[in-house]
C-alpha positions as a LaTeX table, in Angstrom:
\begin{tabular}{lrrr}
\hline
Residue & $x$ (\AA) & $y$ (\AA) & $z$ (\AA) \\
\hline
Met1 & 16.96 & 30.90 & 2.17 \\
Glu2 & 17.89 & 30.28 & $-1.47$ \\
Tyr3 & 16.99 & 26.62 & $-0.97$ \\
Ile4 & 13.29 & 27.56 & $-0.87$ \\
Thr5 & 13.45 & 28.33 & $-4.59$ \\
Tyr6 & 13.96 & 24.66 & $-5.48$ \\
Pro7 & 10.84 & 23.32 & $-3.73$ \\
Leu8 & 8.82 & 26.25 & $-5.06$ \\
Ala9 & 10.07 & 25.46 & $-8.56$ \\
Ala10 & 8.88 & 21.89 & $-8.00$ \\
Val11 & 5.44 & 23.17 & $-6.98$ \\
Ile12 & 5.15 & 25.22 & $-10.17$ \\
Leu13 & 6.55 & 22.54 & $-12.49$ \\
Ala14 & 4.37 & 19.73 & $-11.11$ \\
Ala15 & 1.25 & 21.90 & $-11.20$ \\
Gly16 & 2.03 & 22.90 & $-14.77$ \\
Leu17 & 2.56 & 19.29 & $-15.86$ \\
Val18 & $-0.79$ & 18.16 & $-14.43$ \\
Thr19 & $-2.57$ & 21.16 & $-15.95$ \\
Ala20 & $-1.04$ & 20.34 & $-19.34$ \\
Met21 & $-1.89$ & 16.63 & $-19.18$ \\
Ala22 & $-5.46$ & 16.83 & $-17.84$ \\
Pro23 & $-7.18$ & 18.19 & $-20.99$ \\
Arg24 & $-5.65$ & 15.29 & $-22.95$ \\
Leu25 & $-6.04$ & 12.50 & $-20.41$ \\
Ile26 & $-9.66$ & 13.15 & $-19.40$ \\
Pro27 & $-11.08$ & 12.67 & $-22.96$ \\
Glu28 & $-8.94$ & 9.53 & $-23.40$ \\
Leu29 & $-10.28$ & 8.02 & $-20.18$ \\
His30 & $-13.79$ & 8.84 & $-21.42$ \\
Lys31 & $-13.08$ & 7.01 & $-24.68$ \\
Leu32 & $-11.74$ & 4.00 & $-22.80$ \\
Lys33 & $-14.81$ & 4.13 & $-20.54$ \\
Phe34 & $-12.59$ & 4.16 & $-17.46$ \\
Gly35 & $-15.40$ & 5.57 & $-15.32$ \\
Gln36 & $-15.90$ & 5.39 & $-11.57$ \\
Ser37 & $-18.44$ & 2.91 & $-10.20$ \\
Ile38 & $-20.33$ & 4.30 & $-7.20$ \\
Arg39 & $-21.23$ & 1.96 & $-4.35$ \\
Glu40 & $-25.00$ & 1.55 & $-3.99$ \\
Glu41 & $-24.97$ & 1.96 & $-0.20$ \\
Gly42 & $-23.28$ & 5.37 & $-0.46$ \\
Pro43 & $-25.08$ & 8.73 & $-0.34$ \\
Lys44 & $-27.72$ & 8.95 & $-3.06$ \\
Ser45 & $-26.30$ & 12.25 & $-4.32$ \\
His46 & $-23.13$ & 10.42 & $-5.37$ \\
Gln47 & $-24.92$ & 8.28 & $-7.94$ \\
Ala48 & $-24.72$ & 11.20 & $-10.39$ \\
Lys49 & $-20.92$ & 10.82 & $-10.30$ \\
Ser50 & $-21.06$ & 7.35 & $-11.82$ \\
Gly51 & $-19.02$ & 7.22 & $-15.01$ \\
Thr52 & $-16.76$ & 10.15 & $-14.11$ \\
Pro53 & $-13.25$ & 9.24 & $-15.35$ \\
Thr54 & $-10.99$ & 7.79 & $-12.68$ \\
Met55 & $-7.28$ & 6.87 & $-12.47$ \\
Gly56 & $-6.34$ & 10.56 & $-12.62$ \\
Gly57 & $-3.60$ & 9.64 & $-10.18$ \\
Ile58 & $-1.54$ & 8.68 & $-13.22$ \\
Met59 & $-0.83$ & 12.32 & $-14.05$ \\
Ile60 & $-0.36$ & 13.26 & $-10.38$ \\
Ile61 & 2.31 & 10.63 & $-9.73$ \\
Leu62 & 4.00 & 11.12 & $-13.10$ \\
Ser63 & 4.23 & 14.87 & $-12.46$ \\
Ile64 & 5.69 & 14.36 & $-8.96$ \\
Ala65 & 8.34 & 11.99 & $-10.29$ \\
Val66 & 9.31 & 14.19 & $-13.25$ \\
Ala67 & 9.40 & 17.43 & $-11.25$ \\
Ser68 & 11.47 & 15.84 & $-8.47$ \\
Leu69 & 14.03 & 14.32 & $-10.84$ \\
Val70 & 14.34 & 17.44 & $-13.00$ \\
Ile71 & 14.96 & 19.80 & $-10.10$ \\
Cys72 & 16.81 & 17.64 & $-7.58$ \\
Pro73 & 19.86 & 15.33 & $-7.69$ \\
Phe74 & 19.08 & 11.61 & $-7.61$ \\
Thr75 & 19.95 & 10.87 & $-3.96$ \\
Leu76 & 19.28 & 7.81 & $-1.81$ \\
Glu77 & 16.49 & 9.48 & 0.15 \\
Leu78 & 14.78 & 10.71 & $-3.02$ \\
Thr79 & 15.11 & 7.22 & $-4.48$ \\
Leu80 & 13.43 & 5.74 & $-1.42$ \\
Ala81 & 10.62 & 8.30 & $-1.45$ \\
Leu82 & 9.96 & 7.76 & $-5.16$ \\
Gly83 & 10.22 & 3.99 & $-4.77$ \\
Ile84 & 7.66 & 3.89 & $-1.97$ \\
Met85 & 5.31 & 6.17 & $-3.89$ \\
Leu86 & 5.63 & 4.20 & $-7.14$ \\
Gly87 & 5.15 & 0.89 & $-5.34$ \\
His88 & 1.82 & 2.09 & $-3.96$ \\
Phe89 & 1.02 & 3.62 & $-7.36$ \\
Leu90 & 1.32 & 0.21 & $-9.04$ \\
Leu91 & $-0.83$ & $-1.37$ & $-6.34$ \\
Gly92 & $-3.49$ & 1.32 & $-6.74$ \\
Phe93 & $-3.33$ & 1.13 & $-10.53$ \\
Leu94 & $-4.01$ & $-2.61$ & $-10.42$ \\
Asp95 & $-6.92$ & $-2.03$ & $-8.05$ \\
Asp96 & $-8.44$ & 0.64 & $-10.29$ \\
Tyr97 & $-7.87$ & $-1.36$ & $-13.46$ \\
Ile98 & $-9.80$ & $-4.31$ & $-12.05$ \\
Lys99 & $-12.64$ & $-1.96$ & $-11.10$ \\
Val100 & $-12.97$ & $-0.30$ & $-14.50$ \\
Val101 & $-12.64$ & $-3.53$ & $-16.46$ \\
Lys102 & $-15.22$ & $-5.36$ & $-14.35$ \\
Lys103 & $-17.36$ & $-2.21$ & $-13.98$ \\
Gln104 & $-17.72$ & $-2.65$ & $-10.22$ \\
Asn105 & $-16.76$ & $-0.64$ & $-7.14$ \\
Leu106 & $-14.54$ & $-3.36$ & $-5.67$ \\
Gly107 & $-11.12$ & $-4.08$ & $-7.14$ \\
Leu108 & $-8.45$ & $-5.95$ & $-5.22$ \\
Lys109 & $-9.63$ & $-7.77$ & $-2.12$ \\
Ala110 & $-8.63$ & $-6.18$ & 1.18 \\
Lys111 & $-6.21$ & $-9.04$ & 1.92 \\
Gln112 & $-4.57$ & $-8.70$ & $-1.50$ \\
Lys113 & $-4.12$ & $-4.95$ & $-1.06$ \\
Leu114 & $-2.73$ & $-5.41$ & 2.45 \\
Leu115 & $-0.30$ & $-8.05$ & 1.21 \\
Gly116 & 0.98 & $-5.64$ & $-1.45$ \\
Gln117 & 1.47 & $-2.91$ & 1.15 \\
Ile118 & 3.32 & $-5.31$ & 3.46 \\
Ile119 & 5.63 & $-6.38$ & 0.63 \\
Ile120 & 6.50 & $-2.72$ & $-0.06$ \\
Ala121 & 7.21 & $-2.13$ & 3.63 \\
Val122 & 9.40 & $-5.26$ & 3.89 \\
Leu123 & 11.41 & $-4.23$ & 0.83 \\
Val124 & 11.95 & $-0.76$ & 2.29 \\
Ala125 & 13.00 & $-2.19$ & 5.65 \\
Tyr126 & 15.40 & $-4.67$ & 4.01 \\
Tyr127 & 17.09 & $-2.41$ & 1.47 \\
Ala128 & 16.89 & 1.09 & 2.99 \\
Gly129 & 19.20 & 0.57 & 5.97 \\
Leu130 & 17.39 & 3.29 & 7.90 \\
Pro131 & 18.41 & 4.30 & 11.44 \\
Thr132 & 16.02 & 2.83 & 13.99 \\
Asp133 & 15.52 & 5.99 & 16.03 \\
Leu134 & 12.27 & 7.91 & 16.39 \\
Trp135 & 11.99 & 11.62 & 17.15 \\
Val136 & 9.47 & 12.29 & 19.91 \\
Pro137 & 8.51 & 15.89 & 20.74 \\
Phe138 & 10.05 & 17.08 & 24.03 \\
Ala139 & 11.87 & 13.75 & 24.43 \\
Gly140 & 14.31 & 13.79 & 21.51 \\
Asn141 & 15.46 & 10.72 & 19.59 \\
Ile142 & 14.57 & 7.29 & 20.97 \\
Asp143 & 16.14 & 4.15 & 19.55 \\
Leu144 & 13.36 & 1.63 & 18.92 \\
Gly145 & 15.64 & $-1.19$ & 17.78 \\
Met146 & 13.67 & $-3.87$ & 15.94 \\
Gly147 & 10.47 & $-2.15$ & 16.99 \\
Phe148 & 11.21 & 0.50 & 14.37 \\
Tyr149 & 10.37 & $-1.96$ & 11.60 \\
Ala150 & 6.97 & $-2.67$ & 13.12 \\
Leu151 & 6.41 & 1.09 & 13.24 \\
Leu152 & 7.52 & 1.43 & 9.62 \\
Leu153 & 4.97 & $-1.19$ & 8.56 \\
Phe154 & 2.23 & 0.49 & 10.58 \\
Val155 & 2.99 & 3.96 & 9.18 \\
Leu156 & 3.16 & 2.85 & 5.54 \\
Val157 & 0.04 & 0.68 & 5.64 \\
Gly158 & $-1.90$ & 3.05 & 7.87 \\
Thr159 & $-1.14$ & 6.26 & 5.99 \\
Ser160 & $-1.71$ & 4.87 & 2.49 \\
Asn161 & $-5.06$ & 3.40 & 3.56 \\
Ala162 & $-6.05$ & 6.55 & 5.45 \\
Val163 & $-5.49$ & 8.82 & 2.44 \\
Asn164 & $-7.35$ & 6.27 & 0.33 \\
Leu165 & $-10.34$ & 6.50 & 2.69 \\
Thr166 & $-10.20$ & 10.31 & 2.59 \\
Asp167 & $-10.62$ & 10.28 & $-1.18$ \\
Gly168 & $-14.42$ & 10.15 & $-1.08$ \\
Leu169 & $-15.53$ & 13.69 & $-1.94$ \\
Asp170 & $-14.57$ & 16.02 & $-4.76$ \\
Gly171 & $-11.30$ & 17.72 & $-3.86$ \\
Leu172 & $-11.13$ & 16.37 & $-0.31$ \\
Ala173 & $-8.00$ & 14.23 & $-0.63$ \\
Ser174 & $-6.30$ & 16.67 & $-3.02$ \\
Gly175 & $-6.69$ & 19.62 & $-0.65$ \\
Thr176 & $-5.66$ & 17.79 & 2.52 \\
Val177 & $-2.61$ & 16.28 & 0.81 \\
Ile178 & $-1.56$ & 19.78 & $-0.34$ \\
Val179 & $-1.55$ & 20.98 & 3.29 \\
Ala180 & 0.35 & 17.92 & 4.53 \\
Ala181 & 2.90 & 18.14 & 1.70 \\
Leu182 & 3.57 & 21.85 & 2.24 \\
Ser183 & 3.94 & 21.28 & 6.00 \\
Tyr184 & 6.51 & 18.57 & 5.38 \\
Met185 & 8.23 & 20.70 & 2.76 \\
Leu186 & 9.01 & 23.26 & 5.46 \\
Ile187 & 10.11 & 20.57 & 7.92 \\
Cys188 & 12.45 & 19.08 & 5.32 \\
Leu189 & 13.96 & 22.51 & 4.67 \\
Trp190 & 14.54 & 23.00 & 8.40 \\
Leu191 & 16.23 & 19.59 & 8.52 \\
Asp192 & 18.37 & 20.50 & 5.49 \\
Lys193 & 16.85 & 17.66 & 3.44 \\
Leu194 & 16.53 & 19.56 & 0.18 \\
Glu195 & 15.71 & 16.56 & $-1.99$ \\
Leu196 & 12.76 & 15.61 & 0.22 \\
Ala197 & 11.61 & 19.24 & 0.31 \\
Val198 & 11.56 & 19.23 & $-3.49$ \\
Phe199 & 9.64 & 15.94 & $-3.45$ \\
Cys200 & 7.05 & 17.47 & $-1.08$ \\
Gly201 & 6.84 & 20.60 & $-3.22$ \\
Ala202 & 6.19 & 18.47 & $-6.28$ \\
Met203 & 3.49 & 16.57 & $-4.38$ \\
Ala204 & 1.75 & 19.78 & $-3.36$ \\
Gly205 & 2.02 & 21.23 & $-6.88$ \\
Ala206 & 0.68 & 18.11 & $-8.58$ \\
Cys207 & $-2.33$ & 18.00 & $-6.24$ \\
Leu208 & $-2.89$ & 21.73 & $-6.74$ \\
Gly209 & $-2.96$ & 21.28 & $-10.51$ \\
Phe210 & $-5.25$ & 18.27 & $-10.14$ \\
Leu211 & $-7.60$ & 20.18 & $-7.86$ \\
Lys212 & $-8.56$ & 22.41 & $-10.79$ \\
Tyr213 & $-10.27$ & 19.38 & $-12.36$ \\
Asn214 & $-11.16$ & 17.48 & $-9.18$ \\
Tyr215 & $-13.02$ & 20.22 & $-7.28$ \\
His216 & $-16.81$ & 19.90 & $-7.19$ \\
Pro217 & $-18.23$ & 18.98 & $-9.61$ \\
Ala218 & $-15.23$ & 16.79 & $-10.38$ \\
Lys219 & $-14.29$ & 16.15 & $-13.98$ \\
Ile220 & $-11.93$ & 13.36 & $-12.92$ \\
Phe221 & $-11.10$ & 11.30 & $-9.83$ \\
Met222 & $-7.60$ & 10.30 & $-8.73$ \\
Gly223 & $-8.71$ & 6.76 & $-7.85$ \\
Asp224 & $-6.65$ & 4.35 & $-5.76$ \\
Thr225 & $-3.93$ & 4.98 & $-8.34$ \\
Gly226 & $-3.48$ & 8.40 & $-6.79$ \\
Ser227 & $-4.70$ & 8.10 & $-3.20$ \\
Leu228 & $-2.67$ & 5.01 & $-2.25$ \\
Ala229 & 0.44 & 6.49 & $-3.88$ \\
Leu230 & 0.01 & 9.88 & $-2.20$ \\
Gly231 & $-0.51$ & 8.18 & 1.15 \\
Gly232 & 2.65 & 6.18 & 0.59 \\
Ala233 & 4.52 & 9.35 & $-0.40$ \\
Ile234 & 3.50 & 11.20 & 2.77 \\
Ala235 & 4.40 & 8.17 & 4.90 \\
Ala236 & 7.78 & 7.95 & 3.16 \\
Val237 & 8.62 & 11.55 & 4.08 \\
Gly238 & 7.53 & 10.99 & 7.67 \\
Ile239 & 9.75 & 7.91 & 7.92 \\
Leu240 & 12.77 & 9.46 & 6.21 \\
Thr241 & 12.62 & 12.51 & 8.48 \\
His242 & 11.97 & 10.33 & 11.56 \\
Thr243 & 8.91 & 12.44 & 12.38 \\
Glu244 & 6.35 & 9.63 & 12.36 \\
Val245 & 4.78 & 11.07 & 15.50 \\
Leu246 & 4.17 & 14.41 & 13.75 \\
Leu247 & 2.51 & 12.57 & 10.88 \\
Ala248 & $-0.50$ & 11.92 & 13.12 \\
Val249 & $-0.81$ & 15.67 & 13.78 \\
Ile250 & $-0.11$ & 16.97 & 10.29 \\
Gly251 & $-2.37$ & 14.29 & 8.82 \\
Ile252 & $-5.09$ & 14.66 & 11.45 \\
Ile253 & $-7.86$ & 14.44 & 8.83 \\
Phe254 & $-6.44$ & 11.17 & 7.53 \\
Val255 & $-6.34$ & 9.84 & 11.09 \\
Cys256 & $-9.94$ & 10.85 & 11.73 \\
Glu257 & $-11.12$ & 9.23 & 8.49 \\
Ala258 & $-9.37$ & 5.95 & 9.29 \\
Met259 & $-10.46$ & 5.93 & 12.95 \\
Ser260 & $-14.09$ & 6.53 & 11.98 \\
Val261 & $-14.05$ & 3.35 & 9.89 \\
Ile262 & $-12.35$ & 1.35 & 12.65 \\
Ile263 & $-14.83$ & 2.61 & 15.27 \\
Gln264 & $-17.81$ & 1.96 & 12.99 \\
Val265 & $-16.79$ & $-1.60$ & 12.14 \\
Thr266 & $-15.80$ & $-2.47$ & 15.71 \\
Ser267 & $-19.02$ & $-1.07$ & 17.16 \\
Phe268 & $-21.21$ & $-2.88$ & 14.64 \\
Lys269 & $-19.45$ & $-6.21$ & 15.13 \\
Thr270 & $-19.41$ & $-6.05$ & 18.94 \\
Arg271 & $-22.66$ & $-4.21$ & 19.72 \\
Gly272 & $-24.64$ & $-4.44$ & 16.50 \\
Lys273 & $-24.88$ & $-0.63$ & 16.48 \\
Arg274 & $-23.37$ & 2.07 & 14.29 \\
Val275 & $-21.70$ & 5.13 & 15.80 \\
Phe276 & $-21.86$ & 7.18 & 12.59 \\
Leu277 & $-24.61$ & 7.44 & 10.01 \\
Met278 & $-21.98$ & 6.24 & 7.54 \\
Ser279 & $-18.23$ & 5.90 & 7.48 \\
Pro280 & $-15.73$ & 7.26 & 6.55 \\
Ile281 & $-16.76$ & 10.25 & 8.62 \\
His282 & $-17.12$ & 12.68 & 5.68 \\
His283 & $-20.21$ & 10.70 & 4.63 \\
His284 & $-21.63$ & 11.05 & 8.15 \\
Phe285 & $-21.68$ & 14.82 & 7.78 \\
Glu286 & $-23.20$ & 14.56 & 4.31 \\
Leu287 & $-26.07$ & 12.50 & 5.71 \\
Lys288 & $-26.44$ & 15.06 & 8.51 \\
Gly289 & $-27.38$ & 17.54 & 5.79 \\
Trp290 & $-24.06$ & 19.28 & 5.03 \\
Ser291 & $-23.41$ & 20.04 & 1.39 \\
Glu292 & $-20.43$ & 18.32 & $-0.20$ \\
Lys293 & $-18.59$ & 21.64 & $-0.55$ \\
Lys294 & $-19.20$ & 22.47 & 3.12 \\
Val295 & $-17.75$ & 19.14 & 4.25 \\
Val296 & $-14.70$ & 19.58 & 2.03 \\
Trp297 & $-14.00$ & 23.15 & 3.16 \\
Arg298 & $-14.40$ & 22.24 & 6.85 \\
Phe299 & $-12.09$ & 19.26 & 6.47 \\
Trp300 & $-9.55$ & 21.39 & 4.60 \\
Leu301 & $-9.65$ & 23.81 & 7.54 \\
Gly302 & $-9.12$ & 20.92 & 9.94 \\
Gly303 & $-6.16$ & 19.79 & 7.85 \\
Leu304 & $-4.71$ & 23.30 & 7.88 \\
Ile305 & $-4.99$ & 23.50 & 11.66 \\
Gly306 & $-3.31$ & 20.11 & 11.93 \\
Gly307 & $-0.50$ & 21.24 & 9.63 \\
Leu308 & 0.11 & 24.42 & 11.62 \\
Cys309 & 0.04 & 22.52 & 14.91 \\
Gly310 & 2.54 & 20.02 & 13.50 \\
Leu311 & 4.90 & 22.80 & 12.45 \\
Met312 & 4.64 & 24.48 & 15.86 \\
Leu313 & 5.26 & 21.18 & 17.62 \\
Phe314 & 8.30 & 20.55 & 15.48 \\
Gln315 & 9.72 & 23.97 & 16.30 \\
Ile316 & 9.16 & 23.90 & 20.06 \\
Gly317 & 9.63 & 20.17 & 20.58 \\
\hline
\end{tabular}
């Protein structure tokens, strides 16, 4: 039970670091004119957000790394988790930097971003030497052999992109990541993986501190710098705990966001019709008349239910 104090310390330290950095970073980003460009085809209400400082993910990821390394020994699993997160952080930073310099909503091309994610996954697969088994609820561990590496690629690319898609409303990604991180913190404690529990605690704390400035009306956005890195971090924990199947339950909101885009694009290309008023699905509900806060709170609730279901499944499975 004493182990819980370390992840909780990480929560507090990471939240404190973000809270301390935000009042200094936000004015600097304003001076540099690192403001968010809003896509014209998005909801009209979002146009008022144009110019809000972005790249707030810098302080989130820095706080996670510092809190993890201060509280926990530098182990192989922590190294892998930090490496995966920082790799996606660099990719997201480059994407955001191109956006703010060119003052447009599009940064890296989709193929360029995907290539970067694949390179990260290949490096992890080559250097990590991970066991190739997968834990399946009610079935136990199943050795996937070489198929594990295809799964690793799918989980890393899919999760990082899914969290990136979720980051479309004030506080939406921050809140859902907090739930996912806390859920995995408990799972890591049950598996006696203290260093990963601390990493998850730091992730939850950093997002909690960031939420103070990111909740509607947001004073700063995390940008791809934060969302891609946080998605990579969550995927890393899922892979290192061999609970990739649970990731789809705990991250149910991320799955729904990604699937809504896939369904929308597929339907439009094959039938010439849209299933949703707009994708990702949080915009669909906005256009249905829900307020931004209502969408965020409902999605947070959905994330909480997913987290609780994931924890129950882990315990009984």
